[in-house]
Amino acid sequence: MRGTATMPRFRLQTLLGLMLLLGGLIGGVGMRWRAAANLRENVASLEGVFLCVGGGYSGDEWRRSHWARSDFRWSSSFVPFSGNNSIEYVSVSEDTPRHLIDDQVLQVICRLPSLQHLNLEGVSTSQLQLERLTRLKHLETIALENTDFTDQQLASLGESNQIKSLRLAGTDITDRGLAVVANFPQLISLDISYTAITDEGLKQLERCKQLKIIWASETNATTPGLDQLQAALPDCEVLAR
């Protein structure tokens, strides 16, 4: 009687075990299928795009020499890029037509968990959801020179408290944008050259005691306004031609 009583339980346990095994196999196939789909998506997004990438970046200037040794063109021979823990900086190569940098490309870039430095110089940002950058918890430097970057887009980065360097020369930011910049607690380097900012905007920066260098050439700020900023930030170098 005991033997017969335990048989159904044994069969049930065996059946449950087989179901769990089958579920695991199906789940594994599903994960591989999703990974393959993501890979295909990345390949399609980056087709024809040149990105200079690498790790161990040191320095604050955006010069071509920093990127030349790691210049890749993503194509059907794509090597997995998304989620790569070794990539710390990404710069759009000079060889890439700027119209190819769209929000799909930005999505791929934002899947790099270790990204610290991003250069989007010359790219049209109007169609990019730049708030995605707030997901990059190690991002320290953003270069947006000569783009149509606006005050509103700058406000979308307001939660990126780790930002140390902002390159905004030649963008559409105004004094209103500098009110947002003033809230970046770790910002030490700022380029606002060739923008429409005025003395009123510079006053917003006077509370940024951590700033070490500001480029402010060819703006609507006056010499007295720049001198006042320099006096308010004695440990910061204010550069204007």
PDB file of C-alpha atoms in Angstrom:
ATOM      1  CA  MET A   1       0.000   0.000   0.000  1.00  0.00           C
ATOM      2  CA  ARG A   2       2.825   2.396   0.836  1.00  0.00           C
ATOM      3  CA  GLY A   3       4.460   1.643  -2.509  1.00  0.00           C
ATOM      4  CA  THR A   4       1.283   2.388  -4.443  1.00  0.00           C
ATOM      5  CA  ALA A   5       0.660   5.544  -2.395  1.00  0.00           C
ATOM      6  CA  THR A   6       4.082   6.982  -3.255  1.00  0.00           C
ATOM      7  CA  MET A   7       3.878   6.192  -6.990  1.00  0.00           C
ATOM      8  CA  PRO A   8       1.598   9.107  -7.955  1.00  0.00           C
ATOM      9  CA  ARG A   9       3.789  11.503  -5.942  1.00  0.00           C
ATOM     10  CA  PHE A  10       6.902  10.162  -7.674  1.00  0.00           C
ATOM     11  CA  ARG A  11       5.321  10.529 -11.079  1.00  0.00           C
ATOM     12  CA  LEU A  12       4.170  14.050 -10.245  1.00  0.00           C
ATOM     13  CA  GLN A  13       7.653  15.052  -9.095  1.00  0.00           C
ATOM     14  CA  THR A  14       9.144  13.598 -12.285  1.00  0.00           C
ATOM     15  CA  LEU A  15       6.604  15.440 -14.406  1.00  0.00           C
ATOM     16  CA  LEU A  16       7.308  18.710 -12.593  1.00  0.00           C
ATOM     17  CA  GLY A  17      11.041  18.205 -13.085  1.00  0.00           C
ATOM     18  CA  LEU A  18      10.577  17.623 -16.806  1.00  0.00           C
ATOM     19  CA  MET A  19       8.380  20.710 -17.048  1.00  0.00           C
ATOM     20  CA  LEU A  20      11.019  22.834 -15.307  1.00  0.00           C
ATOM     21  CA  LEU A  21      13.727  21.457 -17.595  1.00  0.00           C
ATOM     22  CA  LEU A  22      11.616  22.126 -20.678  1.00  0.00           C
ATOM     23  CA  GLY A  23      10.830  25.626 -19.411  1.00  0.00           C
ATOM     24  CA  GLY A  24      14.524  26.316 -18.906  1.00  0.00           C
ATOM     25  CA  LEU A  25      15.328  25.156 -22.425  1.00  0.00           C
ATOM     26  CA  ILE A  26      12.563  27.296 -23.896  1.00  0.00           C
ATOM     27  CA  GLY A  27      13.694  30.261 -21.788  1.00  0.00           C
ATOM     28  CA  GLY A  28      17.284  29.804 -22.966  1.00  0.00           C
ATOM     29  CA  VAL A  29      16.183  29.714 -26.580  1.00  0.00           C
ATOM     30  CA  GLY A  30      14.082  32.820 -25.968  1.00  0.00           C
ATOM     31  CA  MET A  31      17.022  34.682 -24.442  1.00  0.00           C
ATOM     32  CA  ARG A  32      19.262  33.727 -27.363  1.00  0.00           C
ATOM     33  CA  TRP A  33      16.578  34.789 -29.825  1.00  0.00           C
ATOM     34  CA  ARG A  34      16.200  38.169 -28.090  1.00  0.00           C
ATOM     35  CA  ALA A  35      19.983  38.624 -28.031  1.00  0.00           C
ATOM     36  CA  ALA A  36      20.145  37.844 -31.746  1.00  0.00           C
ATOM     37  CA  ALA A  37      17.309  40.292 -32.406  1.00  0.00           C
ATOM     38  CA  ASN A  38      19.145  43.002 -30.456  1.00  0.00           C
ATOM     39  CA  LEU A  39      22.302  42.259 -32.422  1.00  0.00           C
ATOM     40  CA  ARG A  40      20.429  42.569 -35.728  1.00  0.00           C
ATOM     41  CA  GLU A  41      18.931  45.843 -34.503  1.00  0.00           C
ATOM     42  CA  ASN A  42      22.372  47.173 -33.588  1.00  0.00           C
ATOM     43  CA  VAL A  43      23.793  46.192 -36.977  1.00  0.00           C
ATOM     44  CA  ALA A  44      20.943  47.919 -38.800  1.00  0.00           C
ATOM     45  CA  SER A  45      21.261  51.044 -36.638  1.00  0.00           C
ATOM     46  CA  LEU A  46      25.009  51.388 -37.110  1.00  0.00           C
ATOM     47  CA  GLU A  47      25.248  50.482 -40.792  1.00  0.00           C
ATOM     48  CA  GLY A  48      27.579  52.979 -42.470  1.00  0.00           C
ATOM     49  CA  VAL A  49      28.386  54.764 -39.213  1.00  0.00           C
ATOM     50  CA  PHE A  50      31.987  55.290 -38.150  1.00  0.00           C
ATOM     51  CA  LEU A  51      32.443  55.412 -34.380  1.00  0.00           C
ATOM     52  CA  CYS A  52      35.774  55.901 -32.669  1.00  0.00           C
ATOM     53  CA  VAL A  53      35.669  53.851 -29.492  1.00  0.00           C
ATOM     54  CA  GLY A  54      38.037  52.635 -26.826  1.00  0.00           C
ATOM     55  CA  GLY A  55      38.886  52.349 -23.151  1.00  0.00           C
ATOM     56  CA  GLY A  56      41.336  53.928 -20.778  1.00  0.00           C
ATOM     57  CA  TYR A  57      40.779  57.445 -22.109  1.00  0.00           C
ATOM     58  CA  SER A  58      42.682  60.124 -20.206  1.00  0.00           C
ATOM     59  CA  GLY A  59      42.426  63.819 -20.875  1.00  0.00           C
ATOM     60  CA  ASP A  60      39.835  66.488 -21.393  1.00  0.00           C
ATOM     61  CA  GLU A  61      40.472  67.803 -24.893  1.00  0.00           C
ATOM     62  CA  TRP A  62      38.617  66.374 -27.893  1.00  0.00           C
ATOM     63  CA  ARG A  63      41.348  65.942 -30.458  1.00  0.00           C
ATOM     64  CA  ARG A  64      41.462  63.483 -33.318  1.00  0.00           C
ATOM     65  CA  SER A  65      44.625  61.863 -31.935  1.00  0.00           C
ATOM     66  CA  HIS A  66      42.663  60.470 -29.004  1.00  0.00           C
ATOM     67  CA  TRP A  67      40.406  58.443 -31.266  1.00  0.00           C
ATOM     68  CA  ALA A  68      42.398  57.408 -34.342  1.00  0.00           C
ATOM     69  CA  ARG A  69      43.685  54.137 -32.955  1.00  0.00           C
ATOM     70  CA  SER A  70      40.185  52.705 -32.473  1.00  0.00           C
ATOM     71  CA  ASP A  71      38.134  53.710 -35.516  1.00  0.00           C
ATOM     72  CA  PHE A  72      35.549  51.121 -36.573  1.00  0.00           C
ATOM     73  CA  ARG A  73      32.877  50.922 -39.247  1.00  0.00           C
ATOM     74  CA  TRP A  74      29.908  48.838 -38.186  1.00  0.00           C
ATOM     75  CA  SER A  75      28.516  46.588 -40.919  1.00  0.00           C
ATOM     76  CA  SER A  76      27.323  43.014 -41.400  1.00  0.00           C
ATOM     77  CA  SER A  77      30.639  41.884 -39.897  1.00  0.00           C
ATOM     78  CA  PHE A  78      29.545  43.655 -36.705  1.00  0.00           C
ATOM     79  CA  VAL A  79      31.344  42.640 -33.498  1.00  0.00           C
ATOM     80  CA  PRO A  80      28.996  42.835 -30.453  1.00  0.00           C
ATOM     81  CA  PHE A  81      28.972  46.456 -29.333  1.00  0.00           C
ATOM     82  CA  SER A  82      25.907  46.788 -27.125  1.00  0.00           C
ATOM     83  CA  GLY A  83      26.613  46.193 -23.448  1.00  0.00           C
ATOM     84  CA  ASN A  84      30.385  46.151 -23.957  1.00  0.00           C
ATOM     85  CA  ASN A  85      31.919  46.866 -20.542  1.00  0.00           C
ATOM     86  CA  SER A  86      35.315  47.881 -21.934  1.00  0.00           C
ATOM     87  CA  ILE A  87      34.155  50.880 -23.991  1.00  0.00           C
ATOM     88  CA  GLU A  88      34.638  54.104 -22.039  1.00  0.00           C
ATOM     89  CA  TYR A  89      34.477  56.683 -24.820  1.00  0.00           C
ATOM     90  CA  VAL A  90      32.623  57.098 -28.094  1.00  0.00           C
ATOM     91  CA  SER A  91      33.212  59.788 -30.700  1.00  0.00           C
ATOM     92  CA  VAL A  92      31.400  60.144 -34.017  1.00  0.00           C
ATOM     93  CA  SER A  93      34.142  59.973 -36.631  1.00  0.00           C
ATOM     94  CA  GLU A  94      34.758  62.854 -39.019  1.00  0.00           C
ATOM     95  CA  ASP A  95      34.048  60.371 -41.842  1.00  0.00           C
ATOM     96  CA  THR A  96      30.452  59.786 -40.762  1.00  0.00           C
ATOM     97  CA  PRO A  97      27.686  61.756 -42.532  1.00  0.00           C
ATOM     98  CA  ARG A  98      25.962  63.531 -39.648  1.00  0.00           C
ATOM     99  CA  HIS A  99      22.455  62.658 -40.862  1.00  0.00           C
ATOM    100  CA  LEU A 100      23.145  58.994 -40.043  1.00  0.00           C
ATOM    101  CA  ILE A 101      23.330  59.745 -36.319  1.00  0.00           C
ATOM    102  CA  ASP A 102      19.713  59.326 -35.303  1.00  0.00           C
ATOM    103  CA  ASP A 103      17.902  58.205 -32.169  1.00  0.00           C
ATOM    104  CA  GLN A 104      18.457  54.519 -32.995  1.00  0.00           C
ATOM    105  CA  VAL A 105      22.206  55.076 -32.960  1.00  0.00           C
ATOM    106  CA  LEU A 106      21.897  56.925 -29.652  1.00  0.00           C
ATOM    107  CA  GLN A 107      19.966  53.977 -28.202  1.00  0.00           C
ATOM    108  CA  VAL A 108      22.824  51.652 -29.092  1.00  0.00           C
ATOM    109  CA  ILE A 109      25.394  54.014 -27.571  1.00  0.00           C
ATOM    110  CA  CYS A 110      23.355  54.278 -24.383  1.00  0.00           C
ATOM    111  CA  ARG A 111      23.644  50.514 -23.878  1.00  0.00           C
ATOM    112  CA  LEU A 112      27.322  50.891 -22.972  1.00  0.00           C
ATOM    113  CA  PRO A 113      27.364  50.619 -19.167  1.00  0.00           C
ATOM    114  CA  SER A 114      30.926  51.929 -18.731  1.00  0.00           C
ATOM    115  CA  LEU A 115      30.703  54.913 -21.090  1.00  0.00           C
ATOM    116  CA  GLN A 116      32.418  57.979 -19.607  1.00  0.00           C
ATOM    117  CA  HIS A 117      33.052  60.300 -22.571  1.00  0.00           C
ATOM    118  CA  LEU A 118      30.727  60.999 -25.508  1.00  0.00           C
ATOM    119  CA  ASN A 119      31.473  63.266 -28.475  1.00  0.00           C
ATOM    120  CA  LEU A 120      28.535  64.173 -30.747  1.00  0.00           C
ATOM    121  CA  GLU A 121      30.136  67.230 -32.331  1.00  0.00           C
ATOM    122  CA  GLY A 122      28.333  68.443 -35.446  1.00  0.00           C
ATOM    123  CA  VAL A 123      25.374  66.078 -35.041  1.00  0.00           C
ATOM    124  CA  SER A 124      21.802  67.370 -35.271  1.00  0.00           C
ATOM    125  CA  THR A 125      20.343  66.771 -31.819  1.00  0.00           C
ATOM    126  CA  SER A 126      16.783  67.919 -32.543  1.00  0.00           C
ATOM    127  CA  GLN A 127      15.531  64.353 -33.137  1.00  0.00           C
ATOM    128  CA  LEU A 128      17.583  62.732 -30.369  1.00  0.00           C
ATOM    129  CA  GLN A 129      16.061  61.794 -27.029  1.00  0.00           C
ATOM    130  CA  LEU A 130      19.067  62.994 -25.066  1.00  0.00           C
ATOM    131  CA  GLU A 131      17.410  62.219 -21.749  1.00  0.00           C
ATOM    132  CA  ARG A 132      18.575  58.656 -22.449  1.00  0.00           C
ATOM    133  CA  LEU A 133      22.042  59.831 -21.420  1.00  0.00           C
ATOM    134  CA  THR A 134      20.886  60.061 -17.805  1.00  0.00           C
ATOM    135  CA  ARG A 135      20.934  56.237 -17.736  1.00  0.00           C
ATOM    136  CA  LEU A 136      24.722  56.299 -18.179  1.00  0.00           C
ATOM    137  CA  LYS A 137      25.787  56.556 -14.559  1.00  0.00           C
ATOM    138  CA  HIS A 138      29.498  56.883 -15.390  1.00  0.00           C
ATOM    139  CA  LEU A 139      29.183  59.528 -18.108  1.00  0.00           C
ATOM    140  CA  GLU A 140      31.484  62.452 -17.236  1.00  0.00           C
ATOM    141  CA  THR A 141      32.096  64.327 -20.487  1.00  0.00           C
ATOM    142  CA  ILE A 142      29.636  65.361 -23.205  1.00  0.00           C
ATOM    143  CA  ALA A 143      30.844  67.235 -26.299  1.00  0.00           C
ATOM    144  CA  LEU A 144      28.089  68.875 -28.348  1.00  0.00           C
ATOM    145  CA  GLU A 145      29.970  71.595 -30.210  1.00  0.00           C
ATOM    146  CA  ASN A 146      28.370  72.993 -33.359  1.00  0.00           C
ATOM    147  CA  THR A 147      25.011  71.306 -32.852  1.00  0.00           C
ATOM    148  CA  ASP A 148      21.446  72.609 -32.531  1.00  0.00           C
ATOM    149  CA  PHE A 149      21.429  71.659 -28.840  1.00  0.00           C
ATOM    150  CA  THR A 150      18.910  73.767 -26.870  1.00  0.00           C
ATOM    151  CA  ASP A 151      18.114  74.882 -23.327  1.00  0.00           C
ATOM    152  CA  GLN A 152      15.221  72.412 -23.219  1.00  0.00           C
ATOM    153  CA  GLN A 153      17.496  69.498 -24.096  1.00  0.00           C
ATOM    154  CA  LEU A 154      20.003  70.647 -21.509  1.00  0.00           C
ATOM    155  CA  ALA A 155      17.244  70.590 -18.895  1.00  0.00           C
ATOM    156  CA  SER A 156      16.593  66.929 -19.779  1.00  0.00           C
ATOM    157  CA  LEU A 157      20.117  66.138 -18.546  1.00  0.00           C
ATOM    158  CA  GLY A 158      19.448  67.709 -15.169  1.00  0.00           C
ATOM    159  CA  GLU A 159      19.742  64.408 -13.275  1.00  0.00           C
ATOM    160  CA  SER A 160      23.260  63.678 -14.579  1.00  0.00           C
ATOM    161  CA  ASN A 161      24.995  64.763 -11.404  1.00  0.00           C
ATOM    162  CA  GLN A 162      28.267  63.082 -12.364  1.00  0.00           C
ATOM    163  CA  ILE A 163      28.962  65.319 -15.391  1.00  0.00           C
ATOM    164  CA  LYS A 164      32.385  66.981 -15.137  1.00  0.00           C
ATOM    165  CA  SER A 165      32.870  68.493 -18.600  1.00  0.00           C
ATOM    166  CA  LEU A 166      30.371  70.094 -20.997  1.00  0.00           C
ATOM    167  CA  ARG A 167      31.332  71.267 -24.497  1.00  0.00           C
ATOM    168  CA  LEU A 168      28.533  73.544 -25.674  1.00  0.00           C
ATOM    169  CA  ALA A 169      30.375  75.882 -28.064  1.00  0.00           C
ATOM    170  CA  GLY A 170      28.334  76.825 -31.108  1.00  0.00           C
ATOM    171  CA  THR A 171      25.051  75.500 -29.705  1.00  0.00           C
ATOM    172  CA  ASP A 172      21.682  77.234 -29.274  1.00  0.00           C
ATOM    173  CA  ILE A 173      21.863  77.541 -25.498  1.00  0.00           C
ATOM    174  CA  THR A 174      20.988  80.842 -23.816  1.00  0.00           C
ATOM    175  CA  ASP A 175      21.144  82.337 -20.328  1.00  0.00           C
ATOM    176  CA  ARG A 176      18.269  80.054 -19.356  1.00  0.00           C
ATOM    177  CA  GLY A 177      20.444  77.045 -20.121  1.00  0.00           C
ATOM    178  CA  LEU A 178      23.210  78.300 -17.854  1.00  0.00           C
ATOM    179  CA  ALA A 179      20.749  78.184 -14.959  1.00  0.00           C
ATOM    180  CA  VAL A 180      20.610  74.416 -15.562  1.00  0.00           C
ATOM    181  CA  VAL A 181      24.387  74.141 -15.945  1.00  0.00           C
ATOM    182  CA  ALA A 182      24.830  75.787 -12.559  1.00  0.00           C
ATOM    183  CA  ASN A 183      23.122  72.779 -10.950  1.00  0.00           C
ATOM    184  CA  PHE A 184      25.741  70.234 -12.056  1.00  0.00           C
ATOM    185  CA  PRO A 185      27.594  69.733  -8.755  1.00  0.00           C
ATOM    186  CA  GLN A 186      30.737  68.126 -10.214  1.00  0.00           C
ATOM    187  CA  LEU A 187      31.167  70.276 -13.324  1.00  0.00           C
ATOM    188  CA  ILE A 188      34.758  71.525 -13.603  1.00  0.00           C
ATOM    189  CA  SER A 189      35.098  72.323 -17.332  1.00  0.00           C
ATOM    190  CA  LEU A 190      32.645  74.299 -19.479  1.00  0.00           C
ATOM    191  CA  ASP A 191      32.835  75.642 -23.038  1.00  0.00           C
ATOM    192  CA  ILE A 192      30.123  78.160 -23.952  1.00  0.00           C
ATOM    193  CA  SER A 193      31.980  79.932 -26.758  1.00  0.00           C
ATOM    194  CA  TYR A 194      30.051  81.101 -29.835  1.00  0.00           C
ATOM    195  CA  THR A 195      26.713  81.124 -28.021  1.00  0.00           C
ATOM    196  CA  ALA A 196      24.159  83.861 -27.281  1.00  0.00           C
ATOM    197  CA  ILE A 197      24.773  83.967 -23.529  1.00  0.00           C
ATOM    198  CA  THR A 198      25.019  87.368 -21.823  1.00  0.00           C
ATOM    199  CA  ASP A 199      26.242  88.794 -18.525  1.00  0.00           C
ATOM    200  CA  GLU A 200      22.969  87.658 -16.939  1.00  0.00           C
ATOM    201  CA  GLY A 201      23.793  84.075 -17.800  1.00  0.00           C
ATOM    202  CA  LEU A 202      27.313  84.384 -16.422  1.00  0.00           C
ATOM    203  CA  LYS A 203      25.847  85.403 -13.071  1.00  0.00           C
ATOM    204  CA  GLN A 204      24.279  81.928 -12.861  1.00  0.00           C
ATOM    205  CA  LEU A 205      27.767  80.426 -12.906  1.00  0.00           C
ATOM    206  CA  GLU A 206      29.062  82.488  -9.991  1.00  0.00           C
ATOM    207  CA  ARG A 207      27.821  79.858  -7.531  1.00  0.00           C
ATOM    208  CA  CYS A 208      29.728  77.055  -9.279  1.00  0.00           C
ATOM    209  CA  LYS A 209      32.764  77.213  -7.020  1.00  0.00           C
ATOM    210  CA  GLN A 210      34.013  73.831  -8.253  1.00  0.00           C
ATOM    211  CA  LEU A 211      34.571  75.086 -11.825  1.00  0.00           C
ATOM    212  CA  LYS A 212      38.213  75.110 -12.937  1.00  0.00           C
ATOM    213  CA  ILE A 213      38.001  76.432 -16.506  1.00  0.00           C
ATOM    214  CA  ILE A 214      35.420  78.237 -18.652  1.00  0.00           C
ATOM    215  CA  TRP A 215      35.770  79.047 -22.358  1.00  0.00           C
ATOM    216  CA  ALA A 216      33.557  82.015 -23.274  1.00  0.00           C
ATOM    217  CA  SER A 217      34.884  83.437 -26.539  1.00  0.00           C
ATOM    218  CA  GLU A 218      32.616  85.214 -29.032  1.00  0.00           C
ATOM    219  CA  THR A 219      29.515  85.495 -26.839  1.00  0.00           C
ATOM    220  CA  ASN A 220      27.227  88.419 -25.998  1.00  0.00           C
ATOM    221  CA  ALA A 221      28.877  88.790 -22.607  1.00  0.00           C
ATOM    222  CA  THR A 222      30.790  91.994 -21.921  1.00  0.00           C
ATOM    223  CA  THR A 223      34.293  92.415 -20.580  1.00  0.00           C
ATOM    224  CA  PRO A 224      32.964  93.731 -17.228  1.00  0.00           C
ATOM    225  CA  GLY A 225      30.655  90.716 -17.009  1.00  0.00           C
ATOM    226  CA  LEU A 226      33.524  88.306 -17.633  1.00  0.00           C
ATOM    227  CA  ASP A 227      35.692  90.145 -15.114  1.00  0.00           C
ATOM    228  CA  GLN A 228      32.930  89.857 -12.533  1.00  0.00           C
ATOM    229  CA  LEU A 229      32.709  86.106 -13.147  1.00  0.00           C
ATOM    230  CA  GLN A 230      36.466  85.766 -12.766  1.00  0.00           C
ATOM    231  CA  ALA A 231      36.352  87.677  -9.478  1.00  0.00           C
ATOM    232  CA  ALA A 232      33.545  85.444  -8.201  1.00  0.00           C
ATOM    233  CA  LEU A 233      35.497  82.294  -9.162  1.00  0.00           C
ATOM    234  CA  PRO A 234      39.138  82.986  -8.242  1.00  0.00           C
ATOM    235  CA  ASP A 235      40.093  79.312  -8.608  1.00  0.00           C
ATOM    236  CA  CYS A 236      38.632  79.122 -12.122  1.00  0.00           C
ATOM    237  CA  GLU A 237      40.282  80.271 -15.352  1.00  0.00           C
ATOM    238  CA  VAL A 238      37.856  82.270 -17.509  1.00  0.00           C
ATOM    239  CA  LEU A 239      39.088  82.398 -21.108  1.00  0.00           C
ATOM    240  CA  ALA A 240      37.659  84.813 -23.677  1.00  0.00           C
ATOM    241  CA  ARG A 241      39.269  86.376 -26.729  1.00  0.00           C
TER     242      ARG A 241
END
